[in-house]
CSV table of C-alpha atoms in Angstrom, one decimal:
chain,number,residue,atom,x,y,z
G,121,UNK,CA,-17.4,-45.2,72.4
G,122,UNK,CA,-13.5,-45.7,74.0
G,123,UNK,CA,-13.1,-48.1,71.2
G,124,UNK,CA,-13.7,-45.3,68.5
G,125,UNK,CA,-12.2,-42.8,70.2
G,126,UNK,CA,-9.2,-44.9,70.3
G,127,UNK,CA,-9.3,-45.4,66.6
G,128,UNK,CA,-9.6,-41.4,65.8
G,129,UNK,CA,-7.0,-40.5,67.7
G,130,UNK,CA,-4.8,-43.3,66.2
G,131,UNK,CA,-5.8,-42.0,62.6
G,132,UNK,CA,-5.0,-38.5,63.5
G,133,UNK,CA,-1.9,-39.4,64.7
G,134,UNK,CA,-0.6,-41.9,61.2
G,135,UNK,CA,-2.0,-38.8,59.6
G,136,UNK,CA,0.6,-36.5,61.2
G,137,UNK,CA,3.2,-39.2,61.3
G,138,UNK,CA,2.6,-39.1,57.1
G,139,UNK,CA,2.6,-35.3,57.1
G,140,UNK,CA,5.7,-35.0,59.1
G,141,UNK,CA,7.5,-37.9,57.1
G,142,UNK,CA,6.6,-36.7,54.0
G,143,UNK,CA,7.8,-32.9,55.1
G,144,UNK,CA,10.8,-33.9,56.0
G,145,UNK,CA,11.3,-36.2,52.5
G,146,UNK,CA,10.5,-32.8,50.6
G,147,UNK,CA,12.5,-30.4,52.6
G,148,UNK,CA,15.9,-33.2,52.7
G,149,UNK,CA,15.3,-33.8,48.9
G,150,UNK,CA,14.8,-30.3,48.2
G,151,UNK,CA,16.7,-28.7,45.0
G,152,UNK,CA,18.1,-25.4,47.2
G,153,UNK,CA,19.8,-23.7,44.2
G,154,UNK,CA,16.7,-24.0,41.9
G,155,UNK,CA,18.8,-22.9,39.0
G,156,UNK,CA,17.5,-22.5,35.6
G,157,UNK,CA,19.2,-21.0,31.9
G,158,UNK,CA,18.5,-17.6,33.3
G,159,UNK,CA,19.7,-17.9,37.0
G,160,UNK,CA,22.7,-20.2,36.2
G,161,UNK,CA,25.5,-17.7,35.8
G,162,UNK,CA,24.2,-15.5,38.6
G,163,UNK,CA,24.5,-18.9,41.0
G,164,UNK,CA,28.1,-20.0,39.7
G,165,UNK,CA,29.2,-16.3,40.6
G,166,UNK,CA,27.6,-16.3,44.2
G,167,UNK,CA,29.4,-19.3,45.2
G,168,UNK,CA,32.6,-18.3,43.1
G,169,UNK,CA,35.3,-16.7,45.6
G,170,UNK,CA,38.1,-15.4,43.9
G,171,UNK,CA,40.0,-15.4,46.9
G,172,UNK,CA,39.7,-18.8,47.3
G,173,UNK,CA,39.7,-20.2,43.6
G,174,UNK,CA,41.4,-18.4,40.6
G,175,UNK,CA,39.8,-19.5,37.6
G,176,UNK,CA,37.5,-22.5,35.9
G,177,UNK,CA,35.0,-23.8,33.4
G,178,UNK,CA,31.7,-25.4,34.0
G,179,UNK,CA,29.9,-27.4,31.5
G,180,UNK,CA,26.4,-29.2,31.1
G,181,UNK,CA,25.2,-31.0,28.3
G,182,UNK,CA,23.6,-34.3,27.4
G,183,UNK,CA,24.7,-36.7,24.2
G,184,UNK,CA,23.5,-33.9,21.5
G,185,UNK,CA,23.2,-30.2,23.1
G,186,UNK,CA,25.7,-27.9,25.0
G,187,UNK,CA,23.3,-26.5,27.5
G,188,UNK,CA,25.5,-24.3,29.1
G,189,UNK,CA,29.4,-23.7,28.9
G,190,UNK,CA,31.4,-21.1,30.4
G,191,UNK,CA,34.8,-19.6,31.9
G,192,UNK,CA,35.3,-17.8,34.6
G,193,UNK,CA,37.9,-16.4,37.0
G,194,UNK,CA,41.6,-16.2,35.7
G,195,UNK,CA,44.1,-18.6,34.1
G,196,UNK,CA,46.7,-16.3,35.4
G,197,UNK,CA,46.2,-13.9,38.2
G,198,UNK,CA,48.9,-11.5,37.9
G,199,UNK,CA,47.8,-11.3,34.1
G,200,UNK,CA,44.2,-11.0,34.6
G,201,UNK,CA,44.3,-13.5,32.0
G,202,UNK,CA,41.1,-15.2,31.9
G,203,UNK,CA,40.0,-18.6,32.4
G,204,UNK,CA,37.9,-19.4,29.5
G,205,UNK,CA,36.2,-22.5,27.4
G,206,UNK,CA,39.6,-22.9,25.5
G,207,UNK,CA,41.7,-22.4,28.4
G,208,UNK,CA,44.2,-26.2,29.2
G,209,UNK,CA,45.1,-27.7,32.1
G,210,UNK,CA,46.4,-31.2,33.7
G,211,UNK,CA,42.8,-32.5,34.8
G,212,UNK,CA,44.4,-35.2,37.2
G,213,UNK,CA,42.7,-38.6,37.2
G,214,UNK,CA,40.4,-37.9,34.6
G,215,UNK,CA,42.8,-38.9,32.6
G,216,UNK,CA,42.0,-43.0,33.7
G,217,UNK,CA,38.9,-42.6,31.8
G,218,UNK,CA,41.3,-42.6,28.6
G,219,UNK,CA,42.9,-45.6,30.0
G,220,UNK,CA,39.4,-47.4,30.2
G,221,UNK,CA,38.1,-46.3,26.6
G,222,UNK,CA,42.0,-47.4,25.0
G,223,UNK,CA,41.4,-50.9,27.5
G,224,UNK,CA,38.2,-52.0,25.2
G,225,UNK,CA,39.4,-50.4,22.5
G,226,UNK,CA,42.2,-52.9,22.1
G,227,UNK,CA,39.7,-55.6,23.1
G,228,UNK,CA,37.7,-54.7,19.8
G,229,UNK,CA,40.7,-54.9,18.2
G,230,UNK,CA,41.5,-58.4,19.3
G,231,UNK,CA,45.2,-57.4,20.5
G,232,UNK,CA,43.9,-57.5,24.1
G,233,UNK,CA,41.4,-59.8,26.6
G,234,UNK,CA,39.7,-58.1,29.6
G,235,UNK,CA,39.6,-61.2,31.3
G,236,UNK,CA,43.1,-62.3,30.6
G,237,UNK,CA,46.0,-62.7,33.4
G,238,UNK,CA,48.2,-59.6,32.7
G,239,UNK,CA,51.4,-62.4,33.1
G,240,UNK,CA,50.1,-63.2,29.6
G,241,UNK,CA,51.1,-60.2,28.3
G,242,UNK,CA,54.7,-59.1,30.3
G,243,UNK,CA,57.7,-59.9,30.1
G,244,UNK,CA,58.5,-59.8,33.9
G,245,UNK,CA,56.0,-61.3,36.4
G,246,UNK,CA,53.2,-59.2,37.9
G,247,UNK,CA,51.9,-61.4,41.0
G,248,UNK,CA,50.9,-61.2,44.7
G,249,UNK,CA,53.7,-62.3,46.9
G,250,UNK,CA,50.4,-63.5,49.3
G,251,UNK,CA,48.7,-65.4,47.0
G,252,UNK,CA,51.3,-66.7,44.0
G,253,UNK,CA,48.5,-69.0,42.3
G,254,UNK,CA,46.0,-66.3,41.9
G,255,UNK,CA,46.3,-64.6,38.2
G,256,UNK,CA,45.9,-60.6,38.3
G,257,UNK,CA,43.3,-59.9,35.1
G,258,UNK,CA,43.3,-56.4,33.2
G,259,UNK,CA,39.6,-56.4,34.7
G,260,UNK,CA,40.8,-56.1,38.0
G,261,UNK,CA,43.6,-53.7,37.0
G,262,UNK,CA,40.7,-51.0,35.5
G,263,UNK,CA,38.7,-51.6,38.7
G,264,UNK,CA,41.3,-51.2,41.2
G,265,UNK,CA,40.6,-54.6,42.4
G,266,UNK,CA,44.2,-56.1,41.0
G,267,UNK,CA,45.5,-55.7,45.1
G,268,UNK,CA,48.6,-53.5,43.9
G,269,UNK,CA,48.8,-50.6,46.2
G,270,UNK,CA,48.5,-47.4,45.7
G,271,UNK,CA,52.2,-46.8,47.3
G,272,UNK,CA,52.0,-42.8,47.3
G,273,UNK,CA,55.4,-42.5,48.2
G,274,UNK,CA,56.4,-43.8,44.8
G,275,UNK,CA,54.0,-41.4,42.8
G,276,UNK,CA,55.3,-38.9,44.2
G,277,UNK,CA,58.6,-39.3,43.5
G,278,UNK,CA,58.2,-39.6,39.9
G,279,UNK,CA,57.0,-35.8,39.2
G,280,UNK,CA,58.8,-35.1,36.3
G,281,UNK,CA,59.7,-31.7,34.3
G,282,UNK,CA,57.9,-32.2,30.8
G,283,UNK,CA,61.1,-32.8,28.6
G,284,UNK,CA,62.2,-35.8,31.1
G,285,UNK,CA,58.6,-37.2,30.3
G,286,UNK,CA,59.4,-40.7,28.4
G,287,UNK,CA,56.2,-40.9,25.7
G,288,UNK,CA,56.8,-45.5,26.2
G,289,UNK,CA,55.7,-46.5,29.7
G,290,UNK,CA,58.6,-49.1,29.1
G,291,UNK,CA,61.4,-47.7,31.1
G,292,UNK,CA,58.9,-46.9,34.3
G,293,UNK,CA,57.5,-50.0,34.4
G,294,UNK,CA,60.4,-52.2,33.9
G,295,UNK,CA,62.0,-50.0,36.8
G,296,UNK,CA,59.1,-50.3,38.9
G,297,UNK,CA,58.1,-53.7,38.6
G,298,UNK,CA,61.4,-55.4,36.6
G,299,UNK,CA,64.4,-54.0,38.5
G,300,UNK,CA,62.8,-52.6,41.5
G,301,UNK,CA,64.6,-48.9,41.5
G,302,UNK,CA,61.7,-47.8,43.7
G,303,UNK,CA,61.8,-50.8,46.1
G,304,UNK,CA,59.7,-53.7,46.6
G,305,UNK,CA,56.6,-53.9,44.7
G,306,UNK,CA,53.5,-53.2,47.5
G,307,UNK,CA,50.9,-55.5,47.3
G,308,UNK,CA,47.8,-55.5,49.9
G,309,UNK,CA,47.2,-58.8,51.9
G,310,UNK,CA,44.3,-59.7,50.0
G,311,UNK,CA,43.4,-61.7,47.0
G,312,UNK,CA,43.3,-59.9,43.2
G,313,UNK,CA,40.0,-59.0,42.7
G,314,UNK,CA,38.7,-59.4,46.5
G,315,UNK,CA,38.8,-55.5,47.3
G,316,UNK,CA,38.8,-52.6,45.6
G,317,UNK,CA,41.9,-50.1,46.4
G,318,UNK,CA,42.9,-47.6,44.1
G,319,UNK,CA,46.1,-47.8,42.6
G,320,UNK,CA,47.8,-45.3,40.3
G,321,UNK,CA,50.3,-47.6,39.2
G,322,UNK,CA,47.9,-50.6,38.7
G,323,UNK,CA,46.3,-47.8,36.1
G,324,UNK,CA,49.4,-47.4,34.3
G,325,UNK,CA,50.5,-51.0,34.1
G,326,UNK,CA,47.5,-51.0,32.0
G,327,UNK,CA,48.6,-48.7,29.5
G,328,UNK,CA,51.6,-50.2,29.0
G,329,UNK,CA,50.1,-53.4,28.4
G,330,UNK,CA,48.1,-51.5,25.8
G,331,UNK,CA,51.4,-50.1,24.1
G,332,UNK,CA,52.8,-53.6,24.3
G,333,UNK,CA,50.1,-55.2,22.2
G,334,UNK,CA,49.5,-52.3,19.9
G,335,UNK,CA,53.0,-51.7,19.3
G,336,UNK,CA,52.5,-47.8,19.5
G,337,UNK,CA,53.2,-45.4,22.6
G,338,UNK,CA,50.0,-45.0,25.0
G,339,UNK,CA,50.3,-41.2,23.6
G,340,UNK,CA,50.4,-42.3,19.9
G,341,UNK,CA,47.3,-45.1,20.6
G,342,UNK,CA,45.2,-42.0,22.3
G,343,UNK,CA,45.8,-39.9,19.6
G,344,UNK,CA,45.4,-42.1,17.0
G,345,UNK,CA,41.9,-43.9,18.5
G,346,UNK,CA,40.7,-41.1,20.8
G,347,UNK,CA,41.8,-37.3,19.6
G,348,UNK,CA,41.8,-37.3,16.2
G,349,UNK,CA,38.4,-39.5,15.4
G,350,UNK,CA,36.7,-37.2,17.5
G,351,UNK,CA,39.1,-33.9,16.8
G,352,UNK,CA,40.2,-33.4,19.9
G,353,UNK,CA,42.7,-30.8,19.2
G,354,UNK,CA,43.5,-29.2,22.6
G,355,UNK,CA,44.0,-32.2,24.3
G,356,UNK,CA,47.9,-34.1,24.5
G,357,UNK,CA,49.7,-36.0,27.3
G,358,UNK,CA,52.7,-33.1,27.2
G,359,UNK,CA,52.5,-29.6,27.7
G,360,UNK,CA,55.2,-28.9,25.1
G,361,UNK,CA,52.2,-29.7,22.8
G,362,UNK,CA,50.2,-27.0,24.4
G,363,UNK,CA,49.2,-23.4,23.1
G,364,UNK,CA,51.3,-21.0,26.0
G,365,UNK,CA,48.2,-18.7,25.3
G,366,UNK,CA,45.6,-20.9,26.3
G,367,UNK,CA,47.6,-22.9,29.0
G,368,UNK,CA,46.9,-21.9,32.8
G,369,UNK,CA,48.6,-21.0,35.7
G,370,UNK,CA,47.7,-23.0,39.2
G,371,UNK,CA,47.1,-22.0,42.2
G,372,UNK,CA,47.0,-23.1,46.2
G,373,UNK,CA,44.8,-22.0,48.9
G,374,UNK,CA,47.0,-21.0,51.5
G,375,UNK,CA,44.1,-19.6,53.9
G,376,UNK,CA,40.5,-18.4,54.3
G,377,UNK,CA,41.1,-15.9,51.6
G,378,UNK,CA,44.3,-16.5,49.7
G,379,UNK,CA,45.6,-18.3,47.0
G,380,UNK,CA,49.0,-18.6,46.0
G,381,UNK,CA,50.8,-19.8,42.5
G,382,UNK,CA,52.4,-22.9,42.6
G,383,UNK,CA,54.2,-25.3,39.5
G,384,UNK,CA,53.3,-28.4,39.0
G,385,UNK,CA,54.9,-31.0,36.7
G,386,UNK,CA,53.8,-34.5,35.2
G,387,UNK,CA,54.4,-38.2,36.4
G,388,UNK,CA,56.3,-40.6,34.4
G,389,UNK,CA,53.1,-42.8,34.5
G,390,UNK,CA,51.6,-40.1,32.9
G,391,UNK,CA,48.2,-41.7,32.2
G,392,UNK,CA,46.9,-41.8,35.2
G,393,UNK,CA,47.2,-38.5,36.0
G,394,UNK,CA,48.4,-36.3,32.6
G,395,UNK,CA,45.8,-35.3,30.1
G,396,UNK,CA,45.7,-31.9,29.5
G,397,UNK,CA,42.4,-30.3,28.2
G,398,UNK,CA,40.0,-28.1,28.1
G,399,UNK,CA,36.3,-28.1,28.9
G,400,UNK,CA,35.8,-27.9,25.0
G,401,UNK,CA,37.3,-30.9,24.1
G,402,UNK,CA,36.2,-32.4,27.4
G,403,UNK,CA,32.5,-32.1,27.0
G,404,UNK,CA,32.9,-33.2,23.2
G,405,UNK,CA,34.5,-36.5,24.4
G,406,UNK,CA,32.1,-37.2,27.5
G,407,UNK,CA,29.1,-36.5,24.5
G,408,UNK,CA,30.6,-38.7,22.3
G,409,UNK,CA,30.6,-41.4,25.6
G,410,UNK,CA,26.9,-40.4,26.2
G,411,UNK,CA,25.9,-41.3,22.3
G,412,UNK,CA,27.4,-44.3,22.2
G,413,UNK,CA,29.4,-42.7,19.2
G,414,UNK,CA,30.9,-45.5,17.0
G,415,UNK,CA,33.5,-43.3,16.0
G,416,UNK,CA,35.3,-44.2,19.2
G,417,UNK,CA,34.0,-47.8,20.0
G,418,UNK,CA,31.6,-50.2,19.1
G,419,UNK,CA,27.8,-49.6,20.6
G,420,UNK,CA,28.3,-52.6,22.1
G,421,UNK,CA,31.3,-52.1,23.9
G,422,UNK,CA,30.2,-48.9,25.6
G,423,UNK,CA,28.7,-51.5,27.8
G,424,UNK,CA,31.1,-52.8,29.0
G,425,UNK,CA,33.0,-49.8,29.8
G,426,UNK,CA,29.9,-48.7,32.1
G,427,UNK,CA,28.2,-51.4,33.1
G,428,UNK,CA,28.8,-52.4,37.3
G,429,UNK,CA,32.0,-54.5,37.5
G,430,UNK,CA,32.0,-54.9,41.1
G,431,UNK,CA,30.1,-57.7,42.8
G,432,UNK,CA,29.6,-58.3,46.3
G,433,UNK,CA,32.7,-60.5,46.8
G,434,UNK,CA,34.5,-57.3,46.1
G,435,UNK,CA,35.2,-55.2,49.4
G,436,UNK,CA,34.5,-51.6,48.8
G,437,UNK,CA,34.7,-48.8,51.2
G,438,UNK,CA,35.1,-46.1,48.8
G,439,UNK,CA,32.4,-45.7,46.2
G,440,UNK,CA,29.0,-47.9,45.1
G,441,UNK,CA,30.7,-49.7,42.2
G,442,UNK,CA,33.1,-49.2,39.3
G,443,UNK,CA,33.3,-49.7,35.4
G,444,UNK,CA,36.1,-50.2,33.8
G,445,UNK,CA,38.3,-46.6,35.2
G,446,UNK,CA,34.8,-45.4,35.3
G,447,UNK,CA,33.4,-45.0,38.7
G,448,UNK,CA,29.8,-45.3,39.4
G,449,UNK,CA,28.7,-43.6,42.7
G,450,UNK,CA,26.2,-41.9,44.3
G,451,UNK,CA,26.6,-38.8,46.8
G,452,UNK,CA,29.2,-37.2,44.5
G,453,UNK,CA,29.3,-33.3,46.1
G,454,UNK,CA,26.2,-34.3,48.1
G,455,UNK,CA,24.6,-35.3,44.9
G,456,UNK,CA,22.0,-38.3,45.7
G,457,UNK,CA,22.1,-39.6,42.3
G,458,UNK,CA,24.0,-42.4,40.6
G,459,UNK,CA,26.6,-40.5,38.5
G,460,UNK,CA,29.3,-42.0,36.0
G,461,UNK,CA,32.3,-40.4,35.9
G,462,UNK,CA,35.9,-39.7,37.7
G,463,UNK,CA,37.1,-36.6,40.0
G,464,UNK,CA,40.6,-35.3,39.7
G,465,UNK,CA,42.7,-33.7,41.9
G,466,UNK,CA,46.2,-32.7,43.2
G,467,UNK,CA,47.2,-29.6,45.3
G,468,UNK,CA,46.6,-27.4,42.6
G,469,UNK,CA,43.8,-29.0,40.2
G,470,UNK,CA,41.0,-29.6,41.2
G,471,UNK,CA,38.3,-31.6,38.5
G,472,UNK,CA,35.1,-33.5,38.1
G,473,UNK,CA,33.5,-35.3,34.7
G,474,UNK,CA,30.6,-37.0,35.6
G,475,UNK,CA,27.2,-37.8,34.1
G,476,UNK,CA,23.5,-39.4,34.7
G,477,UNK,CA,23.4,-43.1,33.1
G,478,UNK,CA,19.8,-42.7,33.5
G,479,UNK,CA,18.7,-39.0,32.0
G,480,UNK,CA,22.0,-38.5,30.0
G,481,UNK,CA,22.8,-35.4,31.3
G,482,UNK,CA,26.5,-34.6,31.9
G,483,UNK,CA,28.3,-32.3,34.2
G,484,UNK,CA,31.9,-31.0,34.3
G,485,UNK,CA,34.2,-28.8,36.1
G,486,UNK,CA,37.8,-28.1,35.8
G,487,UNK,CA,39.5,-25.7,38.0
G,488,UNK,CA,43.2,-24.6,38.3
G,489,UNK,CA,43.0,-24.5,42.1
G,490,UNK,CA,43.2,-27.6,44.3
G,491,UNK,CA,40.3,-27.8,46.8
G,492,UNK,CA,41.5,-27.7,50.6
G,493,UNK,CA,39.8,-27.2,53.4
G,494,UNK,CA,39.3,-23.3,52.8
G,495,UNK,CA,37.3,-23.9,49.4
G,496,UNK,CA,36.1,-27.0,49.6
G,497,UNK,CA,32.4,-26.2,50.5
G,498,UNK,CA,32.7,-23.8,46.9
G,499,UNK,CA,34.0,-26.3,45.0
G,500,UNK,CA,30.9,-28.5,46.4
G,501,UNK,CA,28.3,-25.8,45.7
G,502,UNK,CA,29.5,-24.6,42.0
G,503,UNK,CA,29.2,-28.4,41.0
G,504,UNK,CA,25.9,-28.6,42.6
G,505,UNK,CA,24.4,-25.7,40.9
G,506,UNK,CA,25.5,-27.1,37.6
G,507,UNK,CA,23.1,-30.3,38.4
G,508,UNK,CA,20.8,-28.1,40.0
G,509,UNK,CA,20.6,-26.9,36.3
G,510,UNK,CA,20.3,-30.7,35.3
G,511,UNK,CA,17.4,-31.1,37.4
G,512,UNK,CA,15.5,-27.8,35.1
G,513,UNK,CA,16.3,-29.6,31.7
G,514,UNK,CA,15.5,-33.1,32.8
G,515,UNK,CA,12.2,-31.5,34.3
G,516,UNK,CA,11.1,-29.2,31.4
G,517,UNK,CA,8.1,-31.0,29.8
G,518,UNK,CA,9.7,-30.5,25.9
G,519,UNK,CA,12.7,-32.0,27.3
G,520,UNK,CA,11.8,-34.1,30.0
G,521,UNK,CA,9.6,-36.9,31.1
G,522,UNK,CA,8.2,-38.0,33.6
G,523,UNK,CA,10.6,-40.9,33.9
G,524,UNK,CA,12.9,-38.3,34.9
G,525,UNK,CA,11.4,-36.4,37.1
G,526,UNK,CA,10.6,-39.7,39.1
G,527,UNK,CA,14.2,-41.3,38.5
G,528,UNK,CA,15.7,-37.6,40.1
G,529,UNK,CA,12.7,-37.5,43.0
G,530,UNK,CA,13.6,-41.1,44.4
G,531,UNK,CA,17.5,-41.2,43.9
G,532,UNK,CA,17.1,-37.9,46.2
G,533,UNK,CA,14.8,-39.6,48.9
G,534,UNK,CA,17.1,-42.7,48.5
G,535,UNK,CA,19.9,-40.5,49.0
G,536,UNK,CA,18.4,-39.5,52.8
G,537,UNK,CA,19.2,-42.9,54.0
């Protein structure tokens, strides 16, 4: 009698255990916005503050269908101008992606290898002072695993007014790395491709390389490879190419409910940091990505662009892995799944591209407002509705699977621990 009474209570009690574990699974991997094509503009508007943020666009869409694309807020305050789908801005380091997508690119081409030293292809030496016999590789450059530095100091001082903008990387990069105008070149004390530690001016030594091998100006390859097979008309590395109609102000936040209007400028390594867009042209070059379209590279190569670079030699800190200026990470904005993409930002931009490897769904938001610690937890919650939306497409049985649904359930339960 003890024996099964001991047994009973021991059931009842894995019972509860599974009823309380499972509770808390649902309620931690719980979809709080529950936004669908009827409730998504009301969502983006309740966590909108204009106080706080002045304008942006918001896009979702997988390889083939816009599901929903929109502006809101202002371009220009004092104006009332409005921030709409056509509206350009600098979208910070989105603009590596380009890097990546020109990198392969001119591997197809056969101008370029991946895998090759970068020595091969300069005509000053690019090496770590620590570790002379160990080649830096093109790879490890557009995985920020090359052990260059990020050296902030540097990038900051190179904010240029748009007419001082040099379209060759050539007179940067021989000052930087050649001459040593900015100082000595910072390396970390750690073998090329041991860590990963992201480096603005590793990114642009890459595009240089490009313009060396192709014999054409990073801006001319873009164009000629990237914009005009997939008609990207709004998008350019200099805003003297821009429409003044469509072209935003930016804006700071100062405090809990203030923004103020500040300039901003372009670097002379300006692709890392200076494609200017709009979420039209955006979205139609992330779909193009999604499709594999062979208008812009080989099927084959989209591959390698996205496939994990990283492997656990690599010391990472920072995100779950990297393709080629692509990252791949999980927990973007609190999101538990694995997401393909890049964030941009400065004090006054504030960006994120990113999309679902797995379901194909794509999610972008460009804002001329730089997230601080005032509107960060906005910021955080209008990205989240728009994959709250995600989760309703990926979920609808005409569009969905169940594949999907189970690929979405996990990557949130995985995303609890």
């Amino acid at each position: 009698m003890r024996i099964k009474k001991i047994i009973i209570t021991t059931i009842i009690l894995l019972v509860l255990l599974l009823a309380g574990g499972v509770s808390f699974l649902l309620y931690e991997t719980k979809d709080e916005i529950k936004a669908d094509f009827a409730s998504i503009d009301k969502h983006l508007l309740s966590f909108y503050n204009k106080k706080r943020t002045a304008g942006f666009a918001v896009a979702v869409f997988d390889a083939d269908t816009v599901y929903f694309k929109k502006g809101y807020g202002f371009a220009d305050v004092d104006s009332q101008k409005p921030y709409t789908t056509s509206t350009q801005q600098y979208v910070a380091s989105i603009s590596k992606t380009l890097i990546g997508i020109s990198l392969v690119k001119a591997a197809e081409l056969g101008i370029l290898e991946l895998d090759a030293p970068i020595n091969n292809y300069l005509s000053f030496e690019v090496t770590n002072p620590n570790f002379k016999e160990t080649d830096i590789t093109l790879r490890q450059l557009a995985t920020h695993a090359s052990s260059l530095d990020y050296n902030e100091a540097v990038v900051e001082s190179l904010y240029v007014t748009d007419s001082l903008k040099d379209a060759s990387l050539t007179p940067i990069m021989k000052d930087y790395f050649e001459h040593k105008k900015y100082g000595k070149v910072s390396f970390g004390n750690y073998m090329p491709g041991n860590r990963f530690n992201y480096s603005n001016i590793g990114a642009s030594l890459a595009a240089y390389i490009i313009e060396k091998q192709s014999g054409l100006t990073f801006n001319e390859f873009t164009k000629k490879y990237i914009f005009e097979p997939l008609d990207l008309g709004s998008s350019t590395w200099f805003e003297s190419e821009t429409d003044p109609a469509n072209f935003t102000s930016y804006y700071e936040s100062t405090g809990k409910d203030e923004i103020k209007e500040v300039s901003t400028e372009g670097v002379k390594m300006y692709p890392s940091r200076d494609l200017i867009t709009n979420i039209d042209d955006l979205t139609t070059f992330c779909q193009a990505i999604l499709k594999k379209d062979e208008v812009l590279l080989a099927k084959s190569s989209f591959d390698n662009l996205l496939e994990v670079q990283l492997d656990g030699k690599v010391q990472n800190e920072v995100i779950d892995n990297s393709g080629l200026f692509f990252m791949i990470d999980r927990n973007q904005y609190g999101v538990p799944y694995s997401l393909t993409g890049m964030n941009g930002g400065d004090n006054c931009i504030n960006t994120m591209m990113w999309f679902d490897q797995k379901t194909g769904l794509g999610y972008i938001f460009l804002g001329n407002t730089g997230q601080s610690e005032f509107n960060r937890i906005n910021h955080i919650w209008l990205f989240r509705s728009l994959v709250s939306l995600g989760d309703h497409i990926a979920f609808k049985s005409d569009q969905g699977s169940f594949s999907n649904r189970w690929h979405n359930w996990s990557s949130r339960i995985r995303g609890v621990f």
